[in-house]
Coordinates of C-alpha atoms in Angstrom, one line a residue:
X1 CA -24.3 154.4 -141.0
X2 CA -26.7 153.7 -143.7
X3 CA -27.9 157.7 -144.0
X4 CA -24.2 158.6 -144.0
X5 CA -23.3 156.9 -146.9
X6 CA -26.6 157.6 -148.7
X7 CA -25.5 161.1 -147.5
X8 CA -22.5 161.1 -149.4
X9 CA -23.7 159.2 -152.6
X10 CA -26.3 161.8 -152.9
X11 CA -23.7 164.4 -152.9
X12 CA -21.8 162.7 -155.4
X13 CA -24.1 161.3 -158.0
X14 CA -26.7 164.0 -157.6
X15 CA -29.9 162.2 -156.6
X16 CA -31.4 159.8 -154.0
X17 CA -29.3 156.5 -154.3
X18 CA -31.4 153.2 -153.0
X19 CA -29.1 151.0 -150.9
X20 CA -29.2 147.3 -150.5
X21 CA -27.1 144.8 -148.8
X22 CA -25.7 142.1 -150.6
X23 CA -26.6 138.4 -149.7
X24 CA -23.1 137.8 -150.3
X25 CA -21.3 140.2 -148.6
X26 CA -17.5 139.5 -150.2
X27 CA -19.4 141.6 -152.9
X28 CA -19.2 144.4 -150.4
X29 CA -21.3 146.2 -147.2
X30 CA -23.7 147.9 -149.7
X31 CA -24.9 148.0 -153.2
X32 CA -27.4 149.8 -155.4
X33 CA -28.5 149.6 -158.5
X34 CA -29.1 152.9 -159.5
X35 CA -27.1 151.6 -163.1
X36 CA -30.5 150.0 -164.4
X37 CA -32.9 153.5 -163.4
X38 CA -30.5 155.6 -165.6
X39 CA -30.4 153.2 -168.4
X40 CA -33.3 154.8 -170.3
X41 CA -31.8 158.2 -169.9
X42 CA -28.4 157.8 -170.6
X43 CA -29.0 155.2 -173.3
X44 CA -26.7 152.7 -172.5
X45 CA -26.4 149.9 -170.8
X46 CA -26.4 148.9 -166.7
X47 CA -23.5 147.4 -166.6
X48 CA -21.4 150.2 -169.2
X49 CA -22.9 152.8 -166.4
X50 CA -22.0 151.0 -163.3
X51 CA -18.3 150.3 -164.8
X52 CA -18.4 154.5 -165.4
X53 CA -19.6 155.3 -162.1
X54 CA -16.8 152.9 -160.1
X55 CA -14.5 154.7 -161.9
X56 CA -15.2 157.4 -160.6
X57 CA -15.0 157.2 -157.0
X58 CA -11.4 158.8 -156.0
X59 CA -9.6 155.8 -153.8
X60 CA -8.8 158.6 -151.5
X61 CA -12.6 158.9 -150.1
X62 CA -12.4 158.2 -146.4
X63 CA -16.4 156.6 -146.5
X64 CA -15.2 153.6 -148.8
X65 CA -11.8 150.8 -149.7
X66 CA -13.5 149.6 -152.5
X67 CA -16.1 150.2 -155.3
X68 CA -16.9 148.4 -158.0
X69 CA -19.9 147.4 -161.0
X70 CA -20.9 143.8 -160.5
X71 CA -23.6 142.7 -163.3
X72 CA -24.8 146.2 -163.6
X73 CA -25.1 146.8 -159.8
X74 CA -22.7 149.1 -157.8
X75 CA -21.2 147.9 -154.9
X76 CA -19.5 149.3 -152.3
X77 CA -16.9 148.1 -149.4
X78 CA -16.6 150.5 -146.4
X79 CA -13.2 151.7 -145.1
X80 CA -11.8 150.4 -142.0
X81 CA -11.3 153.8 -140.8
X82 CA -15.6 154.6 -141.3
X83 CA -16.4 151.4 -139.7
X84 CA -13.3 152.1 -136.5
X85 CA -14.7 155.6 -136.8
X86 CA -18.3 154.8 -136.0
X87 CA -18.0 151.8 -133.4
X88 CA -15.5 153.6 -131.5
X89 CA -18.3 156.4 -131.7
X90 CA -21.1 154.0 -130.6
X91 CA -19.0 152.3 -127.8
X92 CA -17.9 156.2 -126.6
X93 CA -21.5 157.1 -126.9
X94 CA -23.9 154.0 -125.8
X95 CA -26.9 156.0 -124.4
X96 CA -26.8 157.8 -128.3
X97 CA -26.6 154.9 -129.6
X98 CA -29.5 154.4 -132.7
X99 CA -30.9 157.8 -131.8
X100 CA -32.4 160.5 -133.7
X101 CA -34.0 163.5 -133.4
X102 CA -37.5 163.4 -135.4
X103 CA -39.7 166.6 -134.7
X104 CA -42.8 164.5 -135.3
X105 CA -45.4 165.0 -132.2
X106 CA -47.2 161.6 -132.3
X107 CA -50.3 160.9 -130.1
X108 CA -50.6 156.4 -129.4
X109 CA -53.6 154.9 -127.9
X110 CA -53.5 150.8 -127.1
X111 CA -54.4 148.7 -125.3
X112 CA -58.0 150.3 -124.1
X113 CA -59.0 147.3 -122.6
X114 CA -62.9 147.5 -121.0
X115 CA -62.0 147.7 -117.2
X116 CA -64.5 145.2 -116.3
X117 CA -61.6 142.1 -115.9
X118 CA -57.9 141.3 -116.2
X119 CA -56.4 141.9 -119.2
X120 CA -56.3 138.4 -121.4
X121 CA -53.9 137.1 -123.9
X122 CA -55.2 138.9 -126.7
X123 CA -54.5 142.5 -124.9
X124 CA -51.3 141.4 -124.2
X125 CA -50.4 141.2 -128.0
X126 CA -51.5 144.8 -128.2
X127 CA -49.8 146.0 -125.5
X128 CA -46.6 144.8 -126.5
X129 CA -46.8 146.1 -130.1
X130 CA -47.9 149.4 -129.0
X131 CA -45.2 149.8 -125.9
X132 CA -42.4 148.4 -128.4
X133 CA -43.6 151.1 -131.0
X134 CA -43.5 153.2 -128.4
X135 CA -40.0 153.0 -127.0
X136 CA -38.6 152.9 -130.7
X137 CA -40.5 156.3 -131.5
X138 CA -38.8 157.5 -128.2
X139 CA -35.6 156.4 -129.5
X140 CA -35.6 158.0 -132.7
X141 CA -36.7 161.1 -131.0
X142 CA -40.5 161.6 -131.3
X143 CA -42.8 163.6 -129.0
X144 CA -45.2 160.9 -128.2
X145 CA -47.3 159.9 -125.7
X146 CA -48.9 156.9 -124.9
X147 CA -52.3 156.6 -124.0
X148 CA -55.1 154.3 -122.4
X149 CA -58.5 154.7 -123.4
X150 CA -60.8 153.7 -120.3
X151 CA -64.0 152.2 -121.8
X152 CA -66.1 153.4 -118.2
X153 CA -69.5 154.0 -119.8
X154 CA -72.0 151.9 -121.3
X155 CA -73.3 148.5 -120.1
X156 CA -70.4 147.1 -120.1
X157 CA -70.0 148.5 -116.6
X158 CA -73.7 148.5 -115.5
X159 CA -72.8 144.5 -115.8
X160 CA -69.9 144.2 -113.9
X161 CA -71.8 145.8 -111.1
X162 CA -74.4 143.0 -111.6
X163 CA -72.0 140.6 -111.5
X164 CA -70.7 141.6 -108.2
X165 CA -73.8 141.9 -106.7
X166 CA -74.8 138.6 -107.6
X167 CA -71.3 136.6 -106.9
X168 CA -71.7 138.4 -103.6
X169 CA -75.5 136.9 -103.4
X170 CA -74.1 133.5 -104.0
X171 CA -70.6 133.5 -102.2
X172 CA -71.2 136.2 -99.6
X173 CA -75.0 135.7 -98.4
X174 CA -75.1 131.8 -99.5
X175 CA -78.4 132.7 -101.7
X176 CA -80.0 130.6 -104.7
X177 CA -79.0 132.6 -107.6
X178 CA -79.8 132.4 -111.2
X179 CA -77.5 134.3 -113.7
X180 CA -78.3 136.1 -116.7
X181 CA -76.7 134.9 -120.0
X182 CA -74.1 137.6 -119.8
X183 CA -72.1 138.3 -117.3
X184 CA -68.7 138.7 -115.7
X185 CA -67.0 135.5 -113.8
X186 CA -63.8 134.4 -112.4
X187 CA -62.1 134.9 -109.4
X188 CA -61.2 138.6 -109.7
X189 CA -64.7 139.2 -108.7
X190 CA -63.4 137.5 -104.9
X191 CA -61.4 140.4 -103.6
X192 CA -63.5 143.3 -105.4
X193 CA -66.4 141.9 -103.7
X194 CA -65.4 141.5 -100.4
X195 CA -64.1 145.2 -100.7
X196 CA -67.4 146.6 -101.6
X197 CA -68.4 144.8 -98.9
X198 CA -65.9 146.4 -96.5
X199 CA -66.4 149.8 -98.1
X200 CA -70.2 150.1 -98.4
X201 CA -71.7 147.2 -95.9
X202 CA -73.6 143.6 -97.4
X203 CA -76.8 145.8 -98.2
X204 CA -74.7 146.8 -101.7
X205 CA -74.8 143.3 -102.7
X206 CA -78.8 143.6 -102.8
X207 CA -79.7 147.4 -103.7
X208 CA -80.3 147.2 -107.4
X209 CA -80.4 151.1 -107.0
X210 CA -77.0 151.0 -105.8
X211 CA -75.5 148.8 -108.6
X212 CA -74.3 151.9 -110.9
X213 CA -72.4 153.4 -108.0
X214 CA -70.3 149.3 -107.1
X215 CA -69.6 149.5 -110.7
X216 CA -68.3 152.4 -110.8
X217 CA -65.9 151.7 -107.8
X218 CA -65.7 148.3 -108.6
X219 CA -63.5 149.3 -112.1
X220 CA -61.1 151.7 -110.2
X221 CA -60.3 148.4 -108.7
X222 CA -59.8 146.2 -112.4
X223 CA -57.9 149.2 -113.5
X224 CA -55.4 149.0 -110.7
X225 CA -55.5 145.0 -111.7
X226 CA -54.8 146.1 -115.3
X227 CA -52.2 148.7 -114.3
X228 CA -50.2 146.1 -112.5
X229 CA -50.5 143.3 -115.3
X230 CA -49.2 145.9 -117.5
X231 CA -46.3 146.7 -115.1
X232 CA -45.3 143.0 -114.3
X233 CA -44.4 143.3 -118.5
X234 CA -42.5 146.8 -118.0
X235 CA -45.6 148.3 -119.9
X236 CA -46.6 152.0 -118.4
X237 CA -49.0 154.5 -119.8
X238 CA -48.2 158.6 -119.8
X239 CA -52.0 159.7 -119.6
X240 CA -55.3 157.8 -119.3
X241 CA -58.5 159.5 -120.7
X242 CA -62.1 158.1 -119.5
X243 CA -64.9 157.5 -121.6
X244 CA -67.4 158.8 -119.0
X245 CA -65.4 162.2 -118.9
X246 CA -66.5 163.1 -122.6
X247 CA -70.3 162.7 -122.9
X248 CA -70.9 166.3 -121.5
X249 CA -69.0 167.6 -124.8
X250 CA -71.5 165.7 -127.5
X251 CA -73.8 168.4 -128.2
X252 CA -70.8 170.7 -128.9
X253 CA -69.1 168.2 -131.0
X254 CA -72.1 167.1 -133.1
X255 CA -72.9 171.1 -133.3
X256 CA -69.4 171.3 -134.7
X257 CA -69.8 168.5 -137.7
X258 CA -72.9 170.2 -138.4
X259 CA -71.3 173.1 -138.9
X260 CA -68.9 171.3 -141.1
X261 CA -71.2 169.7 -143.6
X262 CA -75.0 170.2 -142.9
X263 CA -75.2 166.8 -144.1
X264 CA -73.2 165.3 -141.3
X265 CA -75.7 164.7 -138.9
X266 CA -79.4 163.8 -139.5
X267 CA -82.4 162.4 -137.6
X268 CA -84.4 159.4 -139.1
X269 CA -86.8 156.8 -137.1
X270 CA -86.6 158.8 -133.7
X271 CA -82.7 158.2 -133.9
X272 CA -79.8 160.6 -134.8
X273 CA -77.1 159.3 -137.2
X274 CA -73.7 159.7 -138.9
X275 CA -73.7 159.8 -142.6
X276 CA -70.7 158.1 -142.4
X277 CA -71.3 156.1 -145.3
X278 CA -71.3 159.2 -148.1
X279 CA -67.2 158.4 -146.5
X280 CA -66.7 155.5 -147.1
X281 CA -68.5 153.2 -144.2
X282 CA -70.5 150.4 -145.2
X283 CA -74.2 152.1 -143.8
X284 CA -74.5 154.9 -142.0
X285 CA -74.3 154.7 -138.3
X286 CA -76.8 155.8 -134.9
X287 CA -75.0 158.0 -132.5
X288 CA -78.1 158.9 -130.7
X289 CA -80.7 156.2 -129.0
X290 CA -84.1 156.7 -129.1
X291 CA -83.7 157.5 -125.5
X292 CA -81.7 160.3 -126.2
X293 CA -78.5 158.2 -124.6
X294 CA -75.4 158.5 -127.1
X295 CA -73.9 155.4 -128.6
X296 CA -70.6 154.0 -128.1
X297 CA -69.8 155.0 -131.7
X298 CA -70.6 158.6 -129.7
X299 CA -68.0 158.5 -127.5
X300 CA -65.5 157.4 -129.8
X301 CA -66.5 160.7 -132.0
X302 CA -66.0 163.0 -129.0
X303 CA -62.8 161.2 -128.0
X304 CA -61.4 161.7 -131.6
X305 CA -62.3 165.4 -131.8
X306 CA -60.3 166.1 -128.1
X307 CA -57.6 164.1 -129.7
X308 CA -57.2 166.3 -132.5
X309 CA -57.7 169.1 -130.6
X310 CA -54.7 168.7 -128.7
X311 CA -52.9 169.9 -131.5
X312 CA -50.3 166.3 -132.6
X313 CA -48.8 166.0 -135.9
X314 CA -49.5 162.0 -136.0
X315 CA -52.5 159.7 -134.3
X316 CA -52.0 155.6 -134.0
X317 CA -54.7 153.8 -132.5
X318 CA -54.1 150.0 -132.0
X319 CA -57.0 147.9 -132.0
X320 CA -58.0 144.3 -131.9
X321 CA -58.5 142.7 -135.8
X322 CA -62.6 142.6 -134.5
X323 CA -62.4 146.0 -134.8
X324 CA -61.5 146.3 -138.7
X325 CA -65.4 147.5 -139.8
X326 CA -64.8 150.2 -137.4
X327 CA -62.2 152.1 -138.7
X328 CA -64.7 153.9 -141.9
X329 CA -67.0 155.1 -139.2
X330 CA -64.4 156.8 -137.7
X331 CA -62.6 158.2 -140.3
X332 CA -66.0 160.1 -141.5
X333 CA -66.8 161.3 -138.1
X334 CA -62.9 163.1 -138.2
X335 CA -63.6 164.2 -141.7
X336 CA -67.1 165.5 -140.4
X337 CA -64.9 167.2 -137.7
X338 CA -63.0 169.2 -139.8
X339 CA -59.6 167.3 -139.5
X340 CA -57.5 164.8 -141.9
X341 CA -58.4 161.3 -141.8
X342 CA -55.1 160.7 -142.9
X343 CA -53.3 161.7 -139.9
X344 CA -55.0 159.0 -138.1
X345 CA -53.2 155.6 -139.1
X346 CA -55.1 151.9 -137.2
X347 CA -53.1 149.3 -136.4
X348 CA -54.4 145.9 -136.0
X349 CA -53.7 143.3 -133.3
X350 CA -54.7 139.8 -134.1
X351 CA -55.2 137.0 -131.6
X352 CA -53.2 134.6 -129.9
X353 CA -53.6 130.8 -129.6
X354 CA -51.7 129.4 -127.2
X355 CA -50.4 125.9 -126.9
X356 CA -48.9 123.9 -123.7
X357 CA -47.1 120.2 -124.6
X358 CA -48.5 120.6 -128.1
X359 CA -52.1 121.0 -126.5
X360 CA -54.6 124.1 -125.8
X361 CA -53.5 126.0 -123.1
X362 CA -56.3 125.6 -120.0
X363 CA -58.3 128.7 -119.9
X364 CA -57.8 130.5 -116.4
X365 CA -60.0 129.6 -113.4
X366 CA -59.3 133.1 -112.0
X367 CA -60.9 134.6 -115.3
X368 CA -63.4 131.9 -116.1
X369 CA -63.7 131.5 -119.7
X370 CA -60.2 133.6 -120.9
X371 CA -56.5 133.1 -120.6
X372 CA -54.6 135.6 -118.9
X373 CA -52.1 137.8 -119.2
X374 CA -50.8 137.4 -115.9
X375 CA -50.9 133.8 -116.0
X376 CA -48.6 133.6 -119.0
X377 CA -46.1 136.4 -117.4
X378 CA -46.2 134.4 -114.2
X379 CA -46.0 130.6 -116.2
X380 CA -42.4 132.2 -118.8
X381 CA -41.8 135.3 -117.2
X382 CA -42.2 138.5 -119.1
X383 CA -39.0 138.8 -121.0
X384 CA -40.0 136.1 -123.1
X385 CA -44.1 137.4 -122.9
X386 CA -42.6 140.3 -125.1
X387 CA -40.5 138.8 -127.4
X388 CA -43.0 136.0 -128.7
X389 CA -45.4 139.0 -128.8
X390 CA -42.7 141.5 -130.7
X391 CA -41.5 138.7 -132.9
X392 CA -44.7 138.6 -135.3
X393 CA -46.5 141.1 -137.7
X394 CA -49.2 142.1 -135.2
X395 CA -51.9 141.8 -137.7
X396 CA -51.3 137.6 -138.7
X397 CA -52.6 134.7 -136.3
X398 CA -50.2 134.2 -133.4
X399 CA -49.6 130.5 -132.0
X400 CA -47.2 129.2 -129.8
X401 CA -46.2 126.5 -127.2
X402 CA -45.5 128.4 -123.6
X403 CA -42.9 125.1 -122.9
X404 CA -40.8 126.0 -125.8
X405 CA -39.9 129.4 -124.0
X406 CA -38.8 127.8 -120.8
X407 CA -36.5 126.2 -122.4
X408 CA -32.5 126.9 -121.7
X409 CA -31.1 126.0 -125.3
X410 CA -31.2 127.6 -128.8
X411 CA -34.4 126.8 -129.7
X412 CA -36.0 129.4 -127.2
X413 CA -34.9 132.7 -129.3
X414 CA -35.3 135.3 -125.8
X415 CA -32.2 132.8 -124.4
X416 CA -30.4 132.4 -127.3
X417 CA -30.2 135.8 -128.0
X418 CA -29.7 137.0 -124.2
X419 CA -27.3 134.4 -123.7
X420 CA -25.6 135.7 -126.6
X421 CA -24.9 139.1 -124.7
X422 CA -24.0 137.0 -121.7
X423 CA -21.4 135.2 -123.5
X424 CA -19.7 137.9 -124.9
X425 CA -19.7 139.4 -120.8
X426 CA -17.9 136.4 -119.9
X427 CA -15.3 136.5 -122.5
X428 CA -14.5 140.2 -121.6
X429 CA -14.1 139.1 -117.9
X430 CA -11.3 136.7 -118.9
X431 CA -9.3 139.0 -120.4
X432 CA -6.4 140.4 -118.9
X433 CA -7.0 143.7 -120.8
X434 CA -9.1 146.0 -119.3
X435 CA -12.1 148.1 -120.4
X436 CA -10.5 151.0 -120.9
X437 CA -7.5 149.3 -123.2
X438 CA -10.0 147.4 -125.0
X439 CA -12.2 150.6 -125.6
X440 CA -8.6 152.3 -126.9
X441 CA -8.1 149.4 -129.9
X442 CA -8.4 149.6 -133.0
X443 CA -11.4 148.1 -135.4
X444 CA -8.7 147.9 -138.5
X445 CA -7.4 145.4 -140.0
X446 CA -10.1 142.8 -139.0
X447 CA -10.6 139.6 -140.8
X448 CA -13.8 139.1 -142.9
X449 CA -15.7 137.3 -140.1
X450 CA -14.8 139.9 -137.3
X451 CA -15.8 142.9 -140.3
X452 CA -19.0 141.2 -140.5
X453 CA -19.8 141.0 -137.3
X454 CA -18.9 144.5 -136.8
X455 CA -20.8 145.8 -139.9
X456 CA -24.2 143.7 -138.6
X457 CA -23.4 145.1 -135.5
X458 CA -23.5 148.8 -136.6
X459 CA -26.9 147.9 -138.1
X460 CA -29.1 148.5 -135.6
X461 CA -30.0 152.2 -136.4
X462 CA -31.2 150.9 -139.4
X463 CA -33.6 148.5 -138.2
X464 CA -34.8 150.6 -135.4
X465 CA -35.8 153.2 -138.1
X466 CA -37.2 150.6 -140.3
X467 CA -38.4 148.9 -137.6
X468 CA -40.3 152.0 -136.7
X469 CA -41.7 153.9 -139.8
X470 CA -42.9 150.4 -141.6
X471 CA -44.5 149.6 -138.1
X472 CA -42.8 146.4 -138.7
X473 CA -41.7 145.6 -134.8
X474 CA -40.5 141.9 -135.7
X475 CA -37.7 143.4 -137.8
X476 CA -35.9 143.8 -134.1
X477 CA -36.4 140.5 -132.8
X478 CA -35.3 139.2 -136.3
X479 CA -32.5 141.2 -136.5
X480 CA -31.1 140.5 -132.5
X481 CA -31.8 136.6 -133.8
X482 CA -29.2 136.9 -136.5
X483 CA -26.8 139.3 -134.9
X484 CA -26.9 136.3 -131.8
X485 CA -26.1 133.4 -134.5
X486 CA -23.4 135.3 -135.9
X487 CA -22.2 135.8 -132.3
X488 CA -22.7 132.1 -131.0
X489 CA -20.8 131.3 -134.6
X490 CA -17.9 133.4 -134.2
X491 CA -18.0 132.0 -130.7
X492 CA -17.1 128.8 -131.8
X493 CA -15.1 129.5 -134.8
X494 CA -12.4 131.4 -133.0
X495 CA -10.4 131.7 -130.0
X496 CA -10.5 135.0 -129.0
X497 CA -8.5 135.1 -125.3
X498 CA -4.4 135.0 -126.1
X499 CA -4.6 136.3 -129.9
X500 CA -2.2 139.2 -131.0
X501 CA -4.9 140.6 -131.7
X502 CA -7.4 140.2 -128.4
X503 CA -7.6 143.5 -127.7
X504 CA -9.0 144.7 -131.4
X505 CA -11.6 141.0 -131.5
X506 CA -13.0 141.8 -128.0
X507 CA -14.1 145.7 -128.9
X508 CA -15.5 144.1 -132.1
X509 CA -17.6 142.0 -129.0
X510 CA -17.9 145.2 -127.2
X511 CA -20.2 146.7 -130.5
X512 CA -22.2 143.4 -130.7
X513 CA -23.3 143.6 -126.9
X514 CA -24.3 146.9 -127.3
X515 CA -26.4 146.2 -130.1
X516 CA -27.9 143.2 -128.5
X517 CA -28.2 145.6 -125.2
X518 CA -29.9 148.6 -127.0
X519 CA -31.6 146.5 -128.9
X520 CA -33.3 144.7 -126.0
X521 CA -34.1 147.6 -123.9
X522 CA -36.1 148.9 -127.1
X523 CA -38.6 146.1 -126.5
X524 CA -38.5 146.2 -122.9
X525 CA -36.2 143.3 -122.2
X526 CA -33.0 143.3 -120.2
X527 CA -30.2 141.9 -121.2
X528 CA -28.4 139.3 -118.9
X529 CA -24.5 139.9 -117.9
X530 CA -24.8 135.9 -116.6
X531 CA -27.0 133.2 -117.3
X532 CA -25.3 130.4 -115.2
X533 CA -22.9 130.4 -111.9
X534 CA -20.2 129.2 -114.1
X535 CA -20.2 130.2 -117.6
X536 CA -18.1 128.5 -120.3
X537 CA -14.5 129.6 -121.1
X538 CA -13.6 131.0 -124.7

């Protein structure tokens, strides 16, 4: 809606027009103020070149009933037969609804959680963000594809076959043990112990030579874990890529930023480095151990390089806020590469604090020292997982109490805002006018509360776009928030079943639940047709 009447502005006034939306809307659906940015080069005032430019616009133009200069800024009412024009169009076309058809191929990596335990609270955050970027880059018509990153190298995983072997000392063989400072706890270990056990026999619990190969069948068994977490929250992955699969390409990708810049790559102190900070890092950085074992910072290098060369227009990695320092060193080694930084864009997650009654939520028995994921899904269900998750910038400090989203009133927003769609269900049912004759009204002649609600309605393409390119996600939930007040208020306000004008009111519903419906599925959340047995009448 927005594009089409930029669209036609542009045509008109011969350049980019910036649109706005008044707080007030009986000034109108849109205003701009291009008045003030010609003022300098027509040498007159705002308000003389606004009161110019309304006169201009012939009455007969089918996009807008009314424009007018208001203190300089030009403002602009939309016909009734644009805005019956388009809903009929969105109501005719639901599954088009918000969509686009950007050629952009985009390549987006979250989550990446080690596979050495359930995924916790703060991976949830992250998972969210990046499957609600996800499905709103679908929407709009991207090529993307989302990816998981599976951190199976390294000691993270030599210690999670420790710690197996030794909760299986303790647990299995009833032996005196004494663990090391670090190590992996909770009650995930249970199952995946007693399966090595089943798989391999008790002597794996003991064979210290053994302990690379449990850990490396022991996190096939936390990624299933993480997989499921991840569908219990409607979160799925198109293609996961394993650390351990890329160390056998290092010499050909350090050979390759050699080649690049000599400079790249040099050996100091029986250690091989990235001169990462001639780019911008803070120091420079070892990818190569004394023992000739590549670092972490390795693998990320080699990851990076078969990213780009897989040929996308676009790369988003989300990573946790801990992660900030590491975003130079990465940059140089892509530079080094031979690519453009700048197509790779990091997003940061911040953590979570969680609250139950006002107090610190217990940290999980089952994980030992973390919350998880699964435990909050299992404790408010996952509808309301995502939407706390959605409904903040992903890079500020989270906190919330899990009670306040069991809740069945307005103050949890997932109800109020599903109830909303719910509502509007119910009314339709009551009716006596059927689908079909309600899709066949008209969306003219409305009174200014009904336009309103219409207009807001016939939003949503907006803010997914916005939404989308200012990687903004909360500008959904914020926007179904509204859309469900204005809903719950016309609710009250007027008395839609028996009106002369039913037929018309109830399509104007018909716009507002497919907004609230769309707008739902885009951060993986299904909108209810029923919330109780016996809903209220209208």
């Amino acid at each position: 809606m927005k594009q089409r009447v930029q669209s036609y502005l542009r045509d008109k006034l011969g350049r980019e027009v910036v649109l706005e939306k008044p707080r007030d809307r009986s000034f109108g659906h849109f205003a701009t103020p291009i008045a003030f940015s010609l003022a300098k080069e027509l040498r007159k005032s705002p308000m003389v070149i606004a009161e110019e430019l309304a006169s201009s616009f012939d009455e007969s133009v089918e996009v807008f009933s009314k424009v007018e200069s208001v203190k300089g800024y030009l403002n602009f009412r939309l016909s009734e037969n644009f805005l019956d024009e388009y809903g009929s169009w969105a109501l005719d076309n639901p599954s088009e609804f918000g969509k686009d058809a950007k050629k952009e191929k985009i390549l987006l990596e979250f989550v990446s959680a080690n596979p050495t335990g359930p995924l916790h609270i703060g991976h949830s955050r992250g998972a969210v963000y990046g499957d609600t970027l996800y499905r709103l880059a679908k929407h709009l018509g991207y090529d993307i594809t989302a990816e998981y990153y599976v951190n199976d190298a390294g000691n993270q995983i030599d210690l999670l076959g420790l710690s197996i072997q030794l909760y299986g000392q303790e647990n299995i063989l009833k032996k005196e043990v004494e663990y090391p400072e670090s190590y992996y706890r909770g009650e995930y270990l249970d199952a995946l112990t007693k399966g090595a056990v089943e798989k391999f026999g008790e002597d794996i619990l003991t064979d210290e030579s053994r302990q690379k190969e449990l850990a490396l069948w022991a996190k096939d068994g936390v990624m299933e874990i993480i997989k499921k977490s991840l569908a219990d929250t409607n979160i799925f992955f198109d293609t996961f890529v394993n650390e351990s699969s890329l160390y056998d390409d290092w010499d050909r990708v350090m050979a390759k930023m050699a080649e690049n810049d000599k400079n790249a790559i040099y050996e100091k102190d029986g250690k091989i480095w990235l001169a990462s900070e001639a780019k911008g890092d803070d120091n420079d950085r070892v990818v190569v151990r004394e023992d000739n074992r590549p670092t972490y910072l390795a693998g990320d290098i080699v990851y990076h390089n078969q990213k780009f060369e897989r040929g996308y227009d676009h790369y988003i990695n989300i990573w946790g806020a801990d992660h900030h320092g590491y975003i130079p060193r990465v940059n140089a080694a892509v530079e080094y590469l031979g690519y453009d930084s700048s197509k790779l864009e990091v997003l940061l997650s911040q953590m979570v604090s969680l609250l139950k009654d006002g107090e610190p939520y217990k940290m999980s028995k089952r994980a030992g020292n973390v919350i998880l994921m699964s435990d909050i899904v299992d404790e408010i269900g996952p509808d309301a997982l995502r939407f706390i998750f959605a409904s903040k910038k992903s890079d500020t400090a989270l906190e919330f109490d899990v009670e306040s989203l069991k809740k069945q009133d307005s103050s949890n927003p997932i109800f109020y805002i599903q109830y909303a769609h719910a509502r509007i269900k119910t009314i339709i049912s009551k009716s006596n006018f059927s689908e079909e004759e309600i899709l066949k009204a008209s969306l003219k002649g409305l009174d200014e509360q009904a336009d309103t609600l219409l207009f807001d309605a016939l939003l949503l393409p907006e803010v997914i776009e916005d939404a989308f390119s200012s990687r903004q996600v909360q500008k959904l939930p914020d926007y179904l928030q509204s859309l469900a007040a204005s809903l719950h208020k016309y609710y009250y306000d007027v008395r839609i079943i028996g009106r002369a004008d039913e037929a018309n009111l109830l399509k104007v519903l018909m716009v507002v639940a497919l907004s609230i419906k769309t707008g739902l599925s885009l951060m993986g959340i299904e909108a209810k047709d029923r919330m109780f047995k016996e809903d209220e009448e209208n």
